[in-house]
């Protein structure tokens, strides 16, 4: 387990991300105001008060080993720009009315539902990759509405960039049967039946609420 000498807004936000909590949930977990958590996001170099340092220590020490491993991954020194670029993926969260677009990936021994995604090659734009990969995988044309944020993916370790997209046209069909078993529009309210809630980047849940 890593030892944090002094918590900052940046490391506090990393703990929040490792715990996969929203601002409201993290504030409640620590016993602080939501505006305090929001302040850490806007001012990552801020140093919280002594009593909040203690609350962060306790929250970290009581967290599970997987959470502590994710925190370690999030706070380790960043890769060089070339390495990070080589390991970036763009993930498209495509919505149509009250539905969201998913693909069912083929794994080595299992299937898993995910959002359409593609590797961002050097000098490529995540926005362009999100749109093009969605069309290549599903036949759906979309446009990027906003960027939801990025993180080091807790399982794969790649830099994942999340983009909220709006449906334009096209029928959802499996255009890549080697990689995917199925493509489907699912109700937003039923998303966590397909992807476990703890695996979903919190801003995605907030955007789909």
Short mmCIF file of C-alpha atoms in Angstrom, two decimals:
data_model
loop_
_atom_site.label_atom_id
_atom_site.label_comp_id
_atom_site.label_asym_id
_atom_site.label_seq_id
_atom_site.Cartn_x
_atom_site.Cartn_y
_atom_site.Cartn_z
CA UNK A 1 0.00 0.00 0.00
CA UNK A 2 1.33 3.45 -0.94
CA UNK A 3 1.91 5.99 1.85
CA UNK A 4 0.62 9.50 1.22
CA UNK A 5 2.59 12.10 3.18
CA UNK A 6 0.36 15.01 2.17
CA UNK A 7 -2.91 14.78 0.29
CA UNK A 8 -3.58 17.29 -2.47
CA UNK A 9 -6.64 17.89 -4.61
CA UNK A 10 -5.00 15.75 -7.30
CA UNK A 11 -4.41 12.69 -5.08
CA UNK A 12 -7.82 13.08 -3.44
CA UNK A 13 -9.44 12.99 -6.89
CA UNK A 14 -7.34 9.92 -7.73
CA UNK A 15 -8.75 8.19 -4.63
CA UNK A 16 -12.27 9.17 -5.69
CA UNK A 17 -11.63 7.69 -9.12
CA UNK A 18 -10.15 4.52 -7.62
CA UNK A 19 -13.26 4.15 -5.45
CA UNK A 20 -15.42 4.86 -8.53
CA UNK A 21 -17.56 7.34 -6.67
CA UNK A 22 -19.41 10.42 -7.86
CA UNK A 23 -18.70 13.79 -6.23
CA UNK A 24 -21.77 13.37 -4.01
CA UNK A 25 -20.82 9.83 -3.01
CA UNK A 26 -17.20 10.71 -2.28
CA UNK A 27 -18.20 13.74 -0.22
CA UNK A 28 -20.57 11.59 1.83
CA UNK A 29 -17.88 8.91 2.21
CA UNK A 30 -15.44 11.45 3.66
CA UNK A 31 -17.98 13.54 5.57
CA UNK A 32 -17.19 16.74 3.67
CA UNK A 33 -19.22 19.13 1.54
CA UNK A 34 -19.73 18.39 -2.14
CA UNK A 35 -18.24 21.80 -2.98
CA UNK A 36 -15.03 20.67 -1.25
CA UNK A 37 -14.70 17.72 -3.64
CA UNK A 38 -15.56 19.96 -6.59
CA UNK A 39 -12.80 22.33 -5.43
CA UNK A 40 -10.23 19.54 -5.63
CA UNK A 41 -11.16 18.94 -9.25
CA UNK A 42 -10.81 22.62 -10.14
CA UNK A 43 -7.65 23.18 -8.03
CA UNK A 44 -5.63 19.94 -8.04
CA UNK A 45 -2.65 21.49 -6.19
CA UNK A 46 -4.71 22.58 -3.18
CA UNK A 47 -3.75 21.00 0.17
CA UNK A 48 -6.81 20.05 2.29
CA UNK A 49 -7.06 20.93 5.99
CA UNK A 50 -5.57 18.61 8.63
CA UNK A 51 -8.91 17.02 9.57
CA UNK A 52 -9.64 16.26 5.91
CA UNK A 53 -6.12 14.84 5.50
CA UNK A 54 -7.02 12.43 8.30
CA UNK A 55 -10.35 11.52 6.67
CA UNK A 56 -8.56 10.80 3.40
CA UNK A 57 -5.99 8.65 5.22
CA UNK A 58 -8.78 6.62 6.81
CA UNK A 59 -10.71 6.22 3.56
CA UNK A 60 -7.58 5.02 1.77
CA UNK A 61 -6.44 2.66 4.54
CA UNK A 62 -9.89 1.07 4.78
CA UNK A 63 -10.27 0.63 1.02
CA UNK A 64 -10.02 -2.78 -0.59
CA UNK A 65 -6.79 -4.04 -2.22
CA UNK A 66 -8.24 -3.55 -5.75
CA UNK A 67 -9.02 0.08 -4.90
CA UNK A 68 -5.50 0.58 -3.56
CA UNK A 69 -4.02 -0.94 -6.72
CA UNK A 70 -6.12 1.38 -8.90
CA UNK A 71 -5.02 4.35 -6.79
CA UNK A 72 -1.38 3.35 -7.20
CA UNK A 73 -1.88 3.10 -10.96
CA UNK A 74 -3.56 6.51 -11.11
CA UNK A 75 -0.87 8.27 -9.08
CA UNK A 76 2.25 6.69 -10.57
CA UNK A 77 4.44 8.95 -12.75
CA UNK A 78 2.89 9.57 -16.13
CA UNK A 79 4.31 7.88 -19.20
CA UNK A 80 6.03 10.00 -21.79
CA UNK A 81 3.82 11.63 -24.39
CA UNK A 82 4.86 9.06 -27.01
CA UNK A 83 4.03 6.11 -24.76
CA UNK A 84 0.69 7.60 -23.70
CA UNK A 85 -0.24 8.35 -27.31
CA UNK A 86 0.57 4.76 -28.31
CA UNK A 87 -1.74 3.43 -25.60
CA UNK A 88 -4.74 5.76 -26.01
CA UNK A 89 -8.24 4.59 -26.87
CA UNK A 90 -11.32 6.66 -27.71
CA UNK A 91 -14.58 5.34 -26.26
CA UNK A 92 -17.89 6.48 -27.76
CA UNK A 93 -21.01 6.72 -25.58
CA UNK A 94 -23.62 7.02 -28.32
CA UNK A 95 -27.19 7.87 -27.31
CA UNK A 96 -30.46 7.84 -29.24
CA UNK A 97 -33.46 9.11 -27.27
CA UNK A 98 -33.44 6.96 -24.11
CA UNK A 99 -31.07 4.32 -25.47
CA UNK A 100 -27.31 3.82 -25.53
CA UNK A 101 -25.31 1.83 -28.08
CA UNK A 102 -23.30 -1.21 -26.93
CA UNK A 103 -21.20 -3.91 -28.56
CA UNK A 104 -20.66 -7.41 -27.18
CA UNK A 105 -16.92 -8.13 -27.40
CA UNK A 106 -15.51 -11.60 -27.92
CA UNK A 107 -12.84 -12.42 -25.33
CA UNK A 108 -10.53 -15.41 -25.16
CA UNK A 109 -13.09 -17.36 -23.15
CA UNK A 110 -16.04 -15.02 -22.54
CA UNK A 111 -18.20 -12.22 -23.91
CA UNK A 112 -18.52 -8.73 -22.45
CA UNK A 113 -20.69 -5.73 -23.27
CA UNK A 114 -18.80 -2.50 -23.90
CA UNK A 115 -19.12 0.87 -25.60
CA UNK A 116 -17.73 1.17 -29.15
CA UNK A 117 -14.03 2.05 -29.00
CA UNK A 118 -10.86 2.28 -31.04
CA UNK A 119 -7.13 2.87 -30.63
CA UNK A 120 -5.99 6.46 -31.15
CA UNK A 121 -2.85 6.33 -33.27
CA UNK A 122 -0.14 9.02 -33.03
CA UNK A 123 -1.35 12.40 -34.31
CA UNK A 124 -4.94 11.10 -34.64
CA UNK A 125 -7.92 12.82 -33.02
CA UNK A 126 -9.95 10.93 -30.38
CA UNK A 127 -13.07 12.68 -31.73
CA UNK A 128 -12.47 11.34 -35.24
CA UNK A 129 -11.59 7.87 -33.94
CA UNK A 130 -14.77 7.68 -31.83
CA UNK A 131 -16.96 8.54 -34.83
CA UNK A 132 -15.14 6.31 -37.31
CA UNK A 133 -14.86 3.29 -35.03
CA UNK A 134 -18.55 3.50 -34.14
CA UNK A 135 -19.48 3.43 -37.82
CA UNK A 136 -16.96 0.65 -38.58
CA UNK A 137 -18.19 -1.55 -35.74
CA UNK A 138 -21.92 -0.89 -35.77
CA UNK A 139 -22.92 0.91 -38.98
CA UNK A 140 -24.22 3.81 -36.87
CA UNK A 141 -23.20 7.36 -37.77
CA UNK A 142 -22.86 9.75 -34.86
CA UNK A 143 -21.38 13.09 -33.90
CA UNK A 144 -19.43 13.95 -30.74
CA UNK A 145 -21.35 16.21 -28.38
CA UNK A 146 -18.80 16.60 -25.59
CA UNK A 147 -15.75 15.03 -23.99
CA UNK A 148 -16.58 13.41 -20.65
CA UNK A 149 -12.99 13.09 -19.47
CA UNK A 150 -10.15 10.60 -19.49
CA UNK A 151 -8.47 8.18 -17.11
CA UNK A 152 -5.96 5.36 -16.98
CA UNK A 153 -8.23 2.37 -17.37
CA UNK A 154 -8.16 0.37 -14.10
CA UNK A 155 -8.07 -2.99 -15.90
CA UNK A 156 -6.12 -2.47 -19.11
CA UNK A 157 -3.84 0.41 -18.04
CA UNK A 158 -4.39 2.31 -21.31
CA UNK A 159 -5.32 5.98 -21.44
CA UNK A 160 -9.08 5.94 -22.08
CA UNK A 161 -10.81 9.03 -23.45
CA UNK A 162 -14.60 9.12 -23.15
CA UNK A 163 -16.77 11.02 -25.61
CA UNK A 164 -20.53 11.59 -25.42
CA UNK A 165 -21.99 11.17 -28.92
CA UNK A 166 -25.39 11.74 -30.52
CA UNK A 167 -26.95 9.37 -33.04
CA UNK A 168 -27.35 10.72 -36.57
CA UNK A 169 -28.48 7.82 -38.75
CA UNK A 170 -27.97 4.16 -39.61
CA UNK A 171 -29.17 0.78 -38.39
CA UNK A 172 -27.20 -0.85 -35.60
CA UNK A 173 -25.69 -4.01 -37.08
CA UNK A 174 -22.62 -6.08 -36.28
CA UNK A 175 -20.08 -4.87 -38.83
CA UNK A 176 -17.14 -6.62 -37.15
CA UNK A 177 -18.20 -10.23 -36.36
CA UNK A 178 -14.62 -11.27 -35.62
CA UNK A 179 -14.31 -8.85 -32.69
CA UNK A 180 -17.97 -8.61 -31.68
CA UNK A 181 -20.74 -11.12 -31.13
CA UNK A 182 -23.58 -8.60 -31.11
CA UNK A 183 -24.52 -4.92 -31.35
CA UNK A 184 -27.56 -3.47 -29.59
CA UNK A 185 -29.35 -0.36 -28.42
CA UNK A 186 -30.18 -0.78 -24.73
CA UNK A 187 -32.31 1.44 -22.47
CA UNK A 188 -30.18 3.84 -20.45
CA UNK A 189 -31.96 2.75 -17.29
CA UNK A 190 -30.86 -0.85 -17.92
CA UNK A 191 -27.20 -0.12 -18.73
CA UNK A 192 -25.90 -1.64 -15.49
CA UNK A 193 -27.56 -4.94 -16.42
CA UNK A 194 -25.05 -5.15 -19.27
CA UNK A 195 -21.99 -3.45 -17.74
CA UNK A 196 -21.40 -3.61 -13.94
CA UNK A 197 -21.88 -0.18 -12.41
CA UNK A 198 -18.50 -0.28 -10.65
CA UNK A 199 -16.81 -0.73 -14.04
CA UNK A 200 -18.37 2.38 -15.60
CA UNK A 201 -16.48 5.70 -15.53
CA UNK A 202 -18.64 7.84 -13.14
CA UNK A 203 -19.06 10.81 -15.55
CA UNK A 204 -20.73 8.41 -17.99
CA UNK A 205 -23.41 7.56 -15.43
CA UNK A 206 -23.89 11.25 -14.70
CA UNK A 207 -24.23 12.08 -18.39
CA UNK A 208 -26.78 9.29 -18.94
CA UNK A 209 -28.85 10.07 -15.84
#
